[in-house]
Coordinates of C-alpha atoms in Angstrom, one line a residue:
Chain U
X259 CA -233.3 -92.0 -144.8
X260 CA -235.3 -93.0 -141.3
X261 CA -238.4 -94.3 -141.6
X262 CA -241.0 -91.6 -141.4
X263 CA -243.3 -91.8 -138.4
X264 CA -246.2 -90.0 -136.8
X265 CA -245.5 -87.1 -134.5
X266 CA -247.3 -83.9 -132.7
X267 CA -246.2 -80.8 -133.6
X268 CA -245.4 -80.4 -130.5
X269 CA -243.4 -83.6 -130.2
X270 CA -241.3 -83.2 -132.8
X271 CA -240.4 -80.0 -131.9
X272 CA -239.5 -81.0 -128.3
X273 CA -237.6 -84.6 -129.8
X274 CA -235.6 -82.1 -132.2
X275 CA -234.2 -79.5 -129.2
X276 CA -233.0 -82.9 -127.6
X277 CA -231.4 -84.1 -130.6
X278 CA -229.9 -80.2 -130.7
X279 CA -228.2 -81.3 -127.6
X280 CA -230.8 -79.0 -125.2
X281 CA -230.4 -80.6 -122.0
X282 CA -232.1 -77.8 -120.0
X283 CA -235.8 -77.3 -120.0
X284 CA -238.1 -74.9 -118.2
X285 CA -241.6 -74.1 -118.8
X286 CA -244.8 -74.2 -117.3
X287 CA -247.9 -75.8 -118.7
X288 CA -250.1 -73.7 -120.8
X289 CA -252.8 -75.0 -123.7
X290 CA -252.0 -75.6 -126.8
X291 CA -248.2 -76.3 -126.1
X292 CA -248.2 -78.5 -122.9
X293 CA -247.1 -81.6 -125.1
X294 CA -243.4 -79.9 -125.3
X295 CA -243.7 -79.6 -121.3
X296 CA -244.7 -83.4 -121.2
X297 CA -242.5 -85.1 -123.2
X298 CA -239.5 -82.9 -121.9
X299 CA -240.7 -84.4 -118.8
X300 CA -240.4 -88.0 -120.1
X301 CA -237.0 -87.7 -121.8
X302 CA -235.3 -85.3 -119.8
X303 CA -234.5 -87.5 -116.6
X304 CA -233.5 -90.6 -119.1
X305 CA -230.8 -88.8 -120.6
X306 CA -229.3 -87.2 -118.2
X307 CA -231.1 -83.6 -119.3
X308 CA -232.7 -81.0 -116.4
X309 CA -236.9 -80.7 -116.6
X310 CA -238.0 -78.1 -114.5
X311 CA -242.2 -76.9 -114.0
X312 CA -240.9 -73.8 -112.9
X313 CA -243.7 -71.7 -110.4
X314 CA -244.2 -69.0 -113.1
X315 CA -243.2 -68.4 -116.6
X316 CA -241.1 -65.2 -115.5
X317 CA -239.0 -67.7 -113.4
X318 CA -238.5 -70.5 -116.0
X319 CA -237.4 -67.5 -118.6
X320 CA -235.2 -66.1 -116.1
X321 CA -234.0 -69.9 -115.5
X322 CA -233.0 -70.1 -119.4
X323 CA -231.2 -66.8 -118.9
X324 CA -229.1 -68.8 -116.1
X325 CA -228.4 -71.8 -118.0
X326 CA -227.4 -70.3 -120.8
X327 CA -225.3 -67.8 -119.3
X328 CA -223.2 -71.3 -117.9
X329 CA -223.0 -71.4 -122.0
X330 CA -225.5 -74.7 -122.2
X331 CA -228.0 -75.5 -125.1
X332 CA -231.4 -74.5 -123.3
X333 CA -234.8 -73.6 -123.9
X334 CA -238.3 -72.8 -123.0
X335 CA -242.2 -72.6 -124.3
X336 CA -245.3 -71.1 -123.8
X337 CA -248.1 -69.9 -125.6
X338 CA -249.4 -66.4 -126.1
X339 CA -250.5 -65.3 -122.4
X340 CA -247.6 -67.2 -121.1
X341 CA -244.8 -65.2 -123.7
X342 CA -246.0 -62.0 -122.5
X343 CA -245.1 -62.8 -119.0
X344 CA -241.5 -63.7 -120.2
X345 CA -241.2 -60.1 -121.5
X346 CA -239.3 -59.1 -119.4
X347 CA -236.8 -61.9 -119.5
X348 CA -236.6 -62.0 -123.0
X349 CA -235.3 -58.3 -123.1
X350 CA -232.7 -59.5 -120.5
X351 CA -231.5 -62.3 -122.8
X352 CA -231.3 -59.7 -125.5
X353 CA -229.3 -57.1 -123.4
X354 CA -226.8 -59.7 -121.9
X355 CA -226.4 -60.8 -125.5
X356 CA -227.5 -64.6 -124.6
X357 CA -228.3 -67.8 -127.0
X358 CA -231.6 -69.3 -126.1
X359 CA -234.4 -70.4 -127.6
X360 CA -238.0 -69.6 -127.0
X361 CA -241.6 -71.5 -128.4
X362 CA -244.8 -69.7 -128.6
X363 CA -247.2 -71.9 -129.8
X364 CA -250.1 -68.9 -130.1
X365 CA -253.7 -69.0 -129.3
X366 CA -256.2 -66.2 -129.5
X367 CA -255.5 -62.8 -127.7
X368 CA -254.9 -60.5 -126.3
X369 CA -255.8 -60.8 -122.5
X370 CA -256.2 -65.0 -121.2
X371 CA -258.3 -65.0 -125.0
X372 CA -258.7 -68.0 -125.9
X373 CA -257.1 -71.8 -126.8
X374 CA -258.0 -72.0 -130.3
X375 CA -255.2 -71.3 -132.8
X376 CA -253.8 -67.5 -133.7
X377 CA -251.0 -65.6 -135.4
X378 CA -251.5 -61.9 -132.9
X379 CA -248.2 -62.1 -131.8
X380 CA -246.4 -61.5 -134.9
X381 CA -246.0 -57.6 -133.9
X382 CA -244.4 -58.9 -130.5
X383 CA -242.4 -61.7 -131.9
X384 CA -241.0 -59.5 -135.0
X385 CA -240.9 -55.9 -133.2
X386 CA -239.3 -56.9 -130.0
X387 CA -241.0 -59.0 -127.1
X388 CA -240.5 -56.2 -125.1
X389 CA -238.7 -52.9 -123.6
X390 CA -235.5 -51.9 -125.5
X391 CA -233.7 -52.1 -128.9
X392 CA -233.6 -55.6 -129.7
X393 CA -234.8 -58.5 -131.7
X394 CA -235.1 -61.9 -132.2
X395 CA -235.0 -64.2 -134.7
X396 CA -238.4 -65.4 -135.4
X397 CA -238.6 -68.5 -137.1
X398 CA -242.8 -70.2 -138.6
X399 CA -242.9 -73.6 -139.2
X400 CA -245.6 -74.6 -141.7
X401 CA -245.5 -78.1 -141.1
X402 CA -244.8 -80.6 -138.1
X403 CA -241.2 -81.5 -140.4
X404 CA -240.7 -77.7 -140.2
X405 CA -241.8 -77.9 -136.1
X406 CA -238.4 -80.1 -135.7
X407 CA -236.2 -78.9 -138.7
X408 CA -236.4 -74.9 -137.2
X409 CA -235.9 -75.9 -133.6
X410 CA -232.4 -77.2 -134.7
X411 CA -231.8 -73.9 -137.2
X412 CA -233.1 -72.2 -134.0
X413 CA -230.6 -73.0 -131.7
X414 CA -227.8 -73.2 -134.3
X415 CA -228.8 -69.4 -135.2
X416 CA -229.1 -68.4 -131.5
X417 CA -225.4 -69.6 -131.0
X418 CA -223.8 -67.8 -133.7
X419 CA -225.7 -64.5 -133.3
X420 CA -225.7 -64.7 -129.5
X421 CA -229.5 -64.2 -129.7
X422 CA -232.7 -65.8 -128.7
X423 CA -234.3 -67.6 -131.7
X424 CA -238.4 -67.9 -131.1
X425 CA -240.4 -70.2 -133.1
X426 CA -243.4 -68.6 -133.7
X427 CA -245.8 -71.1 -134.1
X428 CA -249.5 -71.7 -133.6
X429 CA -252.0 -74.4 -132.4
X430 CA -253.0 -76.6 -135.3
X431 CA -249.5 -76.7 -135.7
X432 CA -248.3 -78.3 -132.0
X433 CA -252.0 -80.5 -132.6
X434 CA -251.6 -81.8 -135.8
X435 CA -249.6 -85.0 -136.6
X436 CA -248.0 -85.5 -139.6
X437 CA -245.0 -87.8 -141.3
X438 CA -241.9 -86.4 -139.9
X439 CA -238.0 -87.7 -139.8
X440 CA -235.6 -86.5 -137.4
X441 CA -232.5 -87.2 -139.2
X442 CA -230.0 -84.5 -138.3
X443 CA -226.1 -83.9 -138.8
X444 CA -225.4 -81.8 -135.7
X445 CA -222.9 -79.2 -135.4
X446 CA -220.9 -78.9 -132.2
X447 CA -222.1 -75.6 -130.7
X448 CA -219.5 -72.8 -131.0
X449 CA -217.3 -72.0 -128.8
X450 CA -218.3 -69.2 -126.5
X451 CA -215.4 -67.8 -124.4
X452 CA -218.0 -65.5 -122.7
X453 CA -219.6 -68.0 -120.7
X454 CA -219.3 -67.9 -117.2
X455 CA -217.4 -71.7 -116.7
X456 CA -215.5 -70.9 -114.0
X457 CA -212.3 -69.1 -114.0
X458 CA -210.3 -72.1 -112.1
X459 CA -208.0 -68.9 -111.6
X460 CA -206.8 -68.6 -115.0
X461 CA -208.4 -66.0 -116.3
X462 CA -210.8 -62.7 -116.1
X463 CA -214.1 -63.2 -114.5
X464 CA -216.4 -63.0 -117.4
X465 CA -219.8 -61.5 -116.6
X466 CA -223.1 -61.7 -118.1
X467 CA -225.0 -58.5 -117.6
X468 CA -227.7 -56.6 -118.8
X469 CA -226.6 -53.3 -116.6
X470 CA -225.2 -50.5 -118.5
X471 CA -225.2 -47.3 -116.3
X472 CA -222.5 -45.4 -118.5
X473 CA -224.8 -44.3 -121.7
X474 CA -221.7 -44.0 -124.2
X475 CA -220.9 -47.3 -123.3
X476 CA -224.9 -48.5 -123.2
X477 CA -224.9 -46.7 -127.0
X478 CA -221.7 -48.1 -128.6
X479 CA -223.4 -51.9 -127.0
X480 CA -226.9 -51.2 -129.0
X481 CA -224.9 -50.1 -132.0
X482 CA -222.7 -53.2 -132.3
X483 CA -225.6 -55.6 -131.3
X484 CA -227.3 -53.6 -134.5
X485 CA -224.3 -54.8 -136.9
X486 CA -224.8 -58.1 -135.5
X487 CA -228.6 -57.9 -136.4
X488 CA -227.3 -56.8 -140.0
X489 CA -225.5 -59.9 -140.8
X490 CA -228.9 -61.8 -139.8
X491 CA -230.6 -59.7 -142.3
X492 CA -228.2 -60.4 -145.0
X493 CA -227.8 -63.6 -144.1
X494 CA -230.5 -65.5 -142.5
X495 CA -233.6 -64.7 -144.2
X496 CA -235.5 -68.0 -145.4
X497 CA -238.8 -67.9 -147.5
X498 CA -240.4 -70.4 -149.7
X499 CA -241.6 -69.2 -153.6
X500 CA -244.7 -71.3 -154.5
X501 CA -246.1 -70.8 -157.8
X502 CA -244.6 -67.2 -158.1
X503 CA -243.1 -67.9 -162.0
X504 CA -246.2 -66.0 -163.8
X505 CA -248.3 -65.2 -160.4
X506 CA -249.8 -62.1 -161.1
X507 CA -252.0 -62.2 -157.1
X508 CA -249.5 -63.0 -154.5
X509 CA -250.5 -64.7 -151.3
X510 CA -248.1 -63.6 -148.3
X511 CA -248.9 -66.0 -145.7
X512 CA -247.4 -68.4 -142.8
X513 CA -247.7 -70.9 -140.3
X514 CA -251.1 -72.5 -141.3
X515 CA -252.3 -69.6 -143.1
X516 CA -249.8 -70.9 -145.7
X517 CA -250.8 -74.3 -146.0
X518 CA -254.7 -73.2 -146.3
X519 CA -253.5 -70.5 -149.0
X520 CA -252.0 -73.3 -150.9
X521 CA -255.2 -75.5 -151.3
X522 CA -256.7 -71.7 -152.5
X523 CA -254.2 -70.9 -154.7
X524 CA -254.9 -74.9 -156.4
X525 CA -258.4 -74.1 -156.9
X526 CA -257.6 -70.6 -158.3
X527 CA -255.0 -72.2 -161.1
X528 CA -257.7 -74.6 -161.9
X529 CA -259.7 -71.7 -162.6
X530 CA -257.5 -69.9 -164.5
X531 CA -256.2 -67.1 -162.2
X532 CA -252.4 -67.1 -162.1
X533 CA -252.1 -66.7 -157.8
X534 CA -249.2 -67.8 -156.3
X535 CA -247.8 -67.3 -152.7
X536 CA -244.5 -65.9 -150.9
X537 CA -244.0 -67.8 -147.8
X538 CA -241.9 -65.8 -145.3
X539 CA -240.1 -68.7 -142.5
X540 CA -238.1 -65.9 -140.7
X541 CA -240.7 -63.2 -139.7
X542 CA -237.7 -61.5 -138.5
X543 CA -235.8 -61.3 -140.6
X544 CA -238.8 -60.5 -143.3
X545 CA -238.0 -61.3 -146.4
X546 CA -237.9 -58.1 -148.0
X547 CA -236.1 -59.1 -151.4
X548 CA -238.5 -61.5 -153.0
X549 CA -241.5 -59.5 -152.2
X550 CA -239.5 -56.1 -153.7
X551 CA -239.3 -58.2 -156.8
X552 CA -242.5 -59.8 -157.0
X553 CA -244.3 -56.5 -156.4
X554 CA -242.7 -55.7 -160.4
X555 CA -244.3 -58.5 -161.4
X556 CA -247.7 -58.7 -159.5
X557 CA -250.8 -56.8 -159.7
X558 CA -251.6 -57.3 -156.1
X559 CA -250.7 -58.7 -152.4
X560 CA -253.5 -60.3 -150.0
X561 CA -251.7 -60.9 -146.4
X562 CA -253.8 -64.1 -145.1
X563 CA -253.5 -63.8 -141.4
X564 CA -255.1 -65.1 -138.3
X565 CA -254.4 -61.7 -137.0
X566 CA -256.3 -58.3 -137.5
X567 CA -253.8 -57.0 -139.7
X568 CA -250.5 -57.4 -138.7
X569 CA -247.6 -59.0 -141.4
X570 CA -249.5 -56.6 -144.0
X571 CA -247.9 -54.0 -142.6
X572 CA -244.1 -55.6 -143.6
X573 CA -245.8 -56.4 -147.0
X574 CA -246.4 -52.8 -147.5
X575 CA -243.1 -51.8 -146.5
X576 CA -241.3 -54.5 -148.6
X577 CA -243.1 -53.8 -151.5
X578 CA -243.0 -50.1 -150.8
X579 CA -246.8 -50.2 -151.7
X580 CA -246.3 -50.3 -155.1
X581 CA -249.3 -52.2 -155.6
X582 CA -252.3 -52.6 -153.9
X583 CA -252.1 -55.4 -150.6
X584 CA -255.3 -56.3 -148.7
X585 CA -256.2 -58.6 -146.0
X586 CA -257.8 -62.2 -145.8
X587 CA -257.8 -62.6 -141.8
X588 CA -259.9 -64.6 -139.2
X589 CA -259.2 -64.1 -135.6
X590 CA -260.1 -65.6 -131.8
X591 CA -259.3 -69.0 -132.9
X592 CA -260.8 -69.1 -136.4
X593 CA -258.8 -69.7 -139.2
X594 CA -259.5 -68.6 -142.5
X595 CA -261.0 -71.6 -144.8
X596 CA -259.7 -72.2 -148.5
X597 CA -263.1 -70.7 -150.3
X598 CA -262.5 -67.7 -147.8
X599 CA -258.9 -67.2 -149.5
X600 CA -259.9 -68.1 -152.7
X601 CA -263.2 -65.4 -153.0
X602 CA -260.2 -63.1 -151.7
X603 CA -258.2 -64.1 -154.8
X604 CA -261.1 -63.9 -157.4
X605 CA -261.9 -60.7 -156.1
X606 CA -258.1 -59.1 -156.8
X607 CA -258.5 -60.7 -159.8
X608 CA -262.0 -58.9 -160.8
X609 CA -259.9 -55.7 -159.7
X610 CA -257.7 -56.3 -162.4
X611 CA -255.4 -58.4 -160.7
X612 CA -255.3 -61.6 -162.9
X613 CA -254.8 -62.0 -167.0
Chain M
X215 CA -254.1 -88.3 -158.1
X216 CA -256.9 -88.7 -155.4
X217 CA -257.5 -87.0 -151.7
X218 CA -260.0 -88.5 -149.3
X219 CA -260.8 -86.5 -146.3
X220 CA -261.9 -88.1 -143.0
X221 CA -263.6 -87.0 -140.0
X222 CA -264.0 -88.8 -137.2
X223 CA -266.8 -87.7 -134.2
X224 CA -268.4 -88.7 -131.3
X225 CA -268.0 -88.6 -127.2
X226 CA -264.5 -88.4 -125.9
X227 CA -263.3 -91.6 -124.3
X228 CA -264.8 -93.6 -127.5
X229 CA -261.1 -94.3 -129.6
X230 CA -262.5 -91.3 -132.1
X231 CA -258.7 -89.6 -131.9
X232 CA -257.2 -93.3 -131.6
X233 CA -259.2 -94.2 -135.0
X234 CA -258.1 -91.5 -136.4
X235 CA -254.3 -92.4 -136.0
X236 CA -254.7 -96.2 -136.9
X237 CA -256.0 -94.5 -140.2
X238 CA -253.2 -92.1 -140.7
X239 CA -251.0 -94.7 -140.1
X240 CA -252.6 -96.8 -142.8
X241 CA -252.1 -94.3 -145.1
X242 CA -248.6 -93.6 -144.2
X243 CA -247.9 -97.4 -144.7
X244 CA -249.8 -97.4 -148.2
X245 CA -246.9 -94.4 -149.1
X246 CA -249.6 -91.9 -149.4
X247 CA -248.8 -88.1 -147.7
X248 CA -251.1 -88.0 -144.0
X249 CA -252.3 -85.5 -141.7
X250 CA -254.2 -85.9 -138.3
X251 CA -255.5 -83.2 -136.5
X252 CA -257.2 -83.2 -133.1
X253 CA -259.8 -81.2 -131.6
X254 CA -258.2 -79.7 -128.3
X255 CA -261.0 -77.4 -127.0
X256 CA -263.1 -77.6 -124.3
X257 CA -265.7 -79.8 -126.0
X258 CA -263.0 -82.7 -125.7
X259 CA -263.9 -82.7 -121.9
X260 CA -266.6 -84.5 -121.9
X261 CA -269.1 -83.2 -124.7
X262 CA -267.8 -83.9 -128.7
X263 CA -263.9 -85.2 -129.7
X264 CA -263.2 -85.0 -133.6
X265 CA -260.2 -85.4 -135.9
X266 CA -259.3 -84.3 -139.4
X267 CA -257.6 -87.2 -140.9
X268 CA -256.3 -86.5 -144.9
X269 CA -254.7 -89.3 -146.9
X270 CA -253.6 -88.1 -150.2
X271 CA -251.3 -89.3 -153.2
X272 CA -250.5 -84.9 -152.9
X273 CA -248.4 -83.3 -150.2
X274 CA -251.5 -82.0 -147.9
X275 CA -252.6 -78.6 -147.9
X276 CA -254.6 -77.8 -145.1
X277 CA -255.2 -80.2 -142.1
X278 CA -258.6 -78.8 -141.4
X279 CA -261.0 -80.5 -142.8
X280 CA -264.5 -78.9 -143.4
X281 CA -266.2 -80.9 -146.2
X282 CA -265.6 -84.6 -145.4
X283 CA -265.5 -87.5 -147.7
X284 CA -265.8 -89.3 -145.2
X285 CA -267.4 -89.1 -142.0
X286 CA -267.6 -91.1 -139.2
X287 CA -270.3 -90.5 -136.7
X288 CA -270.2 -92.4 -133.4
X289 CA -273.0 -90.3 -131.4
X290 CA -276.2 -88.0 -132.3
X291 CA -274.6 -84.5 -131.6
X292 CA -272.2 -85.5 -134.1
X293 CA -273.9 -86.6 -136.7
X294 CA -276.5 -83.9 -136.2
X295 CA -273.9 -81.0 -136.6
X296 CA -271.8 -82.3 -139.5
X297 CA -274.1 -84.3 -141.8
X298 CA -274.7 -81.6 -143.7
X299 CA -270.7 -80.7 -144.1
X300 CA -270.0 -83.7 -145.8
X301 CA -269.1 -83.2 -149.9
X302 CA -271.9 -84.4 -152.4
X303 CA -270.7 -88.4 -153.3
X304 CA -269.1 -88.8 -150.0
X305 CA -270.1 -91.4 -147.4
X306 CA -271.5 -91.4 -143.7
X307 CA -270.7 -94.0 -141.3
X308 CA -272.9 -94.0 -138.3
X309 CA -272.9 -96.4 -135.2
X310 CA -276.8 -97.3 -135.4
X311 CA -276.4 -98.5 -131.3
X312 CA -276.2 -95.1 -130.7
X313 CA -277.5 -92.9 -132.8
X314 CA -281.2 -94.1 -133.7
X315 CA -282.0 -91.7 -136.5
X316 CA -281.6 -91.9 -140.1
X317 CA -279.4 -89.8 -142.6
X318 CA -282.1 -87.4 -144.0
X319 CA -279.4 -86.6 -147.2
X320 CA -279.7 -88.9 -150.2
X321 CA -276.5 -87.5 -151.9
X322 CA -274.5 -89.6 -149.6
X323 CA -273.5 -93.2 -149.2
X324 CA -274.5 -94.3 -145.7
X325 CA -273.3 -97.7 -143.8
X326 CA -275.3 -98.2 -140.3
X327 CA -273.3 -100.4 -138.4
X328 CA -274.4 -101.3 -134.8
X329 CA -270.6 -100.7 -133.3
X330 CA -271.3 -100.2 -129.7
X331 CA -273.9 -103.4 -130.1
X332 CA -271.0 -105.4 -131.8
X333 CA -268.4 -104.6 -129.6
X334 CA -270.2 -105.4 -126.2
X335 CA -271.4 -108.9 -127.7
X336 CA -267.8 -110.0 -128.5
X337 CA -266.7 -108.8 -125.0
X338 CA -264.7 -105.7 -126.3
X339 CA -266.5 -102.9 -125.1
X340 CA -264.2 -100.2 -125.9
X341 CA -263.3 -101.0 -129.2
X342 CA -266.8 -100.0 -131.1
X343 CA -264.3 -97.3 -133.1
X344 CA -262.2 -100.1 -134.0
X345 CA -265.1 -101.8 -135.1
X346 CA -266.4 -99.3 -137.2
X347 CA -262.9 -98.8 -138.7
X348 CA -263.0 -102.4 -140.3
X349 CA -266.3 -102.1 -141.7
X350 CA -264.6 -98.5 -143.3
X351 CA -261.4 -100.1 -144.7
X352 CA -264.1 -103.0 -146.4
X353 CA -266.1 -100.5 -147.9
X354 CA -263.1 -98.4 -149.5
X355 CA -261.4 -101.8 -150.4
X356 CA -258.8 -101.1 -148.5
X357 CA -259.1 -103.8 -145.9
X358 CA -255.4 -106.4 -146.0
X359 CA -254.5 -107.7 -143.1
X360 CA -251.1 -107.2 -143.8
X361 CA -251.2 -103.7 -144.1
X362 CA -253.6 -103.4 -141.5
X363 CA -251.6 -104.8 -139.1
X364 CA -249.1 -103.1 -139.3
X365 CA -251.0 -100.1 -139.1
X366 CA -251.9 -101.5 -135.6
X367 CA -248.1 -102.0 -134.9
X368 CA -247.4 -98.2 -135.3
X369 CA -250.6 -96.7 -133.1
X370 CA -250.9 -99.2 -130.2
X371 CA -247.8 -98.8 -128.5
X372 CA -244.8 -101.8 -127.3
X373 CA -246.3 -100.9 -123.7
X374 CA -249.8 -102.2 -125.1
X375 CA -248.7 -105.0 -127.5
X376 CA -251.0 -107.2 -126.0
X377 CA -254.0 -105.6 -127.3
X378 CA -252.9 -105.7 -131.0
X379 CA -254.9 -108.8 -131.5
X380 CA -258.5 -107.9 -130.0
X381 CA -257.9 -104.7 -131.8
X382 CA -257.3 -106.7 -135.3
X383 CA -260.1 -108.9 -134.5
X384 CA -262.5 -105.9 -133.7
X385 CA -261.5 -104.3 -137.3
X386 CA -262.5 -108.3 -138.8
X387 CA -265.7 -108.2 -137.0
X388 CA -266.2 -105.0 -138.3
X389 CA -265.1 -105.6 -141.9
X390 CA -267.4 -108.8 -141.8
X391 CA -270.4 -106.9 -140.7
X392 CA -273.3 -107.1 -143.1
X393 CA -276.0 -104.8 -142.9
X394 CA -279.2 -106.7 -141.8
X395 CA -281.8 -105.4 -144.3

């Protein structure tokens, strides 16, 4: 194994597309995620790769749609403000059926809001970025090792489903250092006998196009994009099960509302309350499954969310609200503290919830 | 099993994110799970900079820390705003050049040390944090010079090498600091 070392979120993230074999950067600088913009600026030029400060965020999206239409490794990042501007691209990707991969390292909405961290975006990320029947896969590292080890799953995934992966992250997680090793067995990218490479006159033009003005043929593209989208969901979906043996309170949680869950959900053992947590890392795909189960088992769900209410609503429908889920939440930038969480968790479990 | 939570404050420009790496680095070094965690807002530009820094013999939870162990205060502002965060037992480190008041708690260790004075007498003006480091790593016993050099190694980058040793002999002035009673 490498020797651990220190690394922004950010950094790692940006270290692990390169070692994906992205070559092709375009962004434009934006708080809490400029460090991806920075130190794609540094490598880039040593090894051979494109850096680009595009003039906008709608052109460096639509500048990922152009490299990766040539059938290259490419990506782009932003944070909140800065996604909704490449709203429109990201739709385009999704209609022309192109691999890319996107970062949104969230801050506190909506409008220009503000730089502290946030998780508002998850109806965006997980509903569709924009206009049209479409997703992404939406991918929340809860740790700087996950930062690095999703960006590589992201672009794998974007290749074989033909579909933009977005890590959905936030801003303690592109500040924060932590131990991290970037030790990866790369796959060669797929082959993809749709990009446009350049006929050398021997064979059809292939053409990547969003334009559909025939709607039998616009329906029967939506429908098989749709059976691509199932084989995600079967798939695809990663969570991790912390604690859930005997939990009877189940925290659903990401990103760093999972990792200050976890210090809660300590306290609460020590205290005798049997809580555990369900930690989705695809948003989208949700993990359904384990939360169907657990809601046999539990007596209650509390969504902790830097968000006003927003993954609760996926909770509910997972668990078919068999049992009771409620909210833990800050938002603007605050994030919810451990005794927060935990009073959330004693309180289910003076409802009944625990024993 | 044992957690000690550190955070560092004071004005940007004084080392207090720079500290706070050679730290996570130490504890990295010792085998011991790390976290660092910046502040990135507004007040970084010019006003307060602070870290969350957690070494831990447990994977870490949350990077935020709220109830230091350990805090280090390098200006007034600072000390003034999180004095009263720090967990009952825990211990305050304050850089008496520049802050002139005393801790009012008395459930908390406290360690004056005159970093900014220190530093500018030994000709190493910027390196008060580094100062103030050493005299921390005495305290918690945790001051080799193996360990803590290579600690240095990792933080001040090949480009820098040449400031490894004033920064190890800044973290020996400050681990030989006595208090003057």
């Amino acid at each position: 194994m490498s020797e651990k070392v220190l690394m922004k979120g950010n950094e790692a993230l940006a270290e692990a597309a390169i070692i994906a074999g992205c070559r092709h950067y375009f962004g434009y600088p934006i708080t809490p995620q400029t460090e991806v913009a920075a130190y794609m600026a540094k490598r880039m030029p040593k090894i051979g790769g494109t850096f680009l400060q595009a003039e906008s965020e709608i052109a460096a999206i639509n500048m990922v749609y152009g490299v990766s239409s040539t059938g290259h490794r490419v990506m782009t990042s932003s944070s909140s403000p800065g996604i909704s501007l490449k709203g429109e691209g990201l739709s385009y990707l999704a209609g022309s059926d192109l691999p890319a991969l996107v970062i949104n390292v969230q801050r506190g909405g909506p409008g220009l809001g503000g730089i502290q961290p946030s998780q508002a975006d998850y109806f965006q990320a997980t509903k569709g970025g924009a206009h049209g029947d479409f997703h992404m896969i939406v991918l929340a590292p809860a740790s700087v090792q996950e930062m690095a080890d999703l960006t590589v799953k992201g672009f794998e995934l974007a290749d074989k489903y033909r579909m933009t992966s977005m890590i959905l992250a936030d801003g303690t997680m592109g500040q924060m250092m932590e131990p991290v090793s970037l030790e990866y067995d790369i796959k060669p990218a797929p082959e993809k006998p749709w990009a446009t490479t350049g006929t050398k006159m021997q064979r059809e033009h292939n053409i990547v196009n969003s334009l559909s003005l025939v709607p039998e043929e616009l329906e029967k593209f939506n429908i098989e994009r749709y059976k691509r989208y199932d084989e995600v969901e079967k798939n695809e979906v990663m969570y991790e099960e912390y604690m859930m043996d005997d939990a009877e309170i189940c925290i659903a949680a990401f990103g760093i509302a999972a990792r200050v869950s976890k210090n809660a959900i300590t306290e609460a053992r020590r205290q005798g309350i049997k809580a555990g947590m369900i930690r989705p890392i695809t948003l989208w795909p949700f993990p359904k499954t384990p939360f169907k189960k657990a809601a046999q088992s539990v007596k209650q769900f509390i969504s902790v969310e830097l968000s006003m209410g927003q993954m609760i609503e996926d909770v509910r429908l997972a668990t078919e609200c068999r049992v009771p889920v409620t909210l833990c939440n800050r938002v603007g930038g605050m994030i919810p503290s451990p005794e927060m969480v935990l009073e959330a968790i004693k309180e289910a479990a003076k409802n009944g919830g625990a024993r | 099993m044992s957690t000690t939570q550190f955070l560092f404050a004071g004005f940007g420009g004084q080392g207090i994110l720079f500290a706070g790496k050679f730290a996570a680095y130490k504890g990295l070094i010792g085998e011991k799970q790390v976290s660092w965690l910046p502040s990135y807002g507004p007040e970084m530009r010019g006003g307060t900079a602070s870290c969350s820094v957690i070494v831990s013999d447990e994977p870490v939870g949350s990077p935020i820390v709220s109830r230091p162990d350990v805090l280090i205060a390098m200006n007034l502002p600072s000390l003034d705003r999180y004095e009263s965060a720090v967990a009952v037992g825990g211990t305050i480190f304050v850089d008496s050049t520049l802050i002139d008041r005393k801790v009012e708690r008395d459930d908390v260790a406290v360690y004056y040390v005159p970093a900014t004075r220190l530093a500018s007498d030994n000709g190493m003006p910027t390196l008060a944090n580094m100062i103030l480091m050493g005299n921390i790593l005495k305290v918690m016993n945790e001051f080799d010079e193996e360990s803590v050099t290579a600690a240095l190694k990792k933080v001040i980058s090949a480009k820098h090498a040449d400031m490894l040793d004033i920064n190890l002999k800044a973290l020996k002035i400050g681990a030989e600091y006595k208090e003057e009673v």
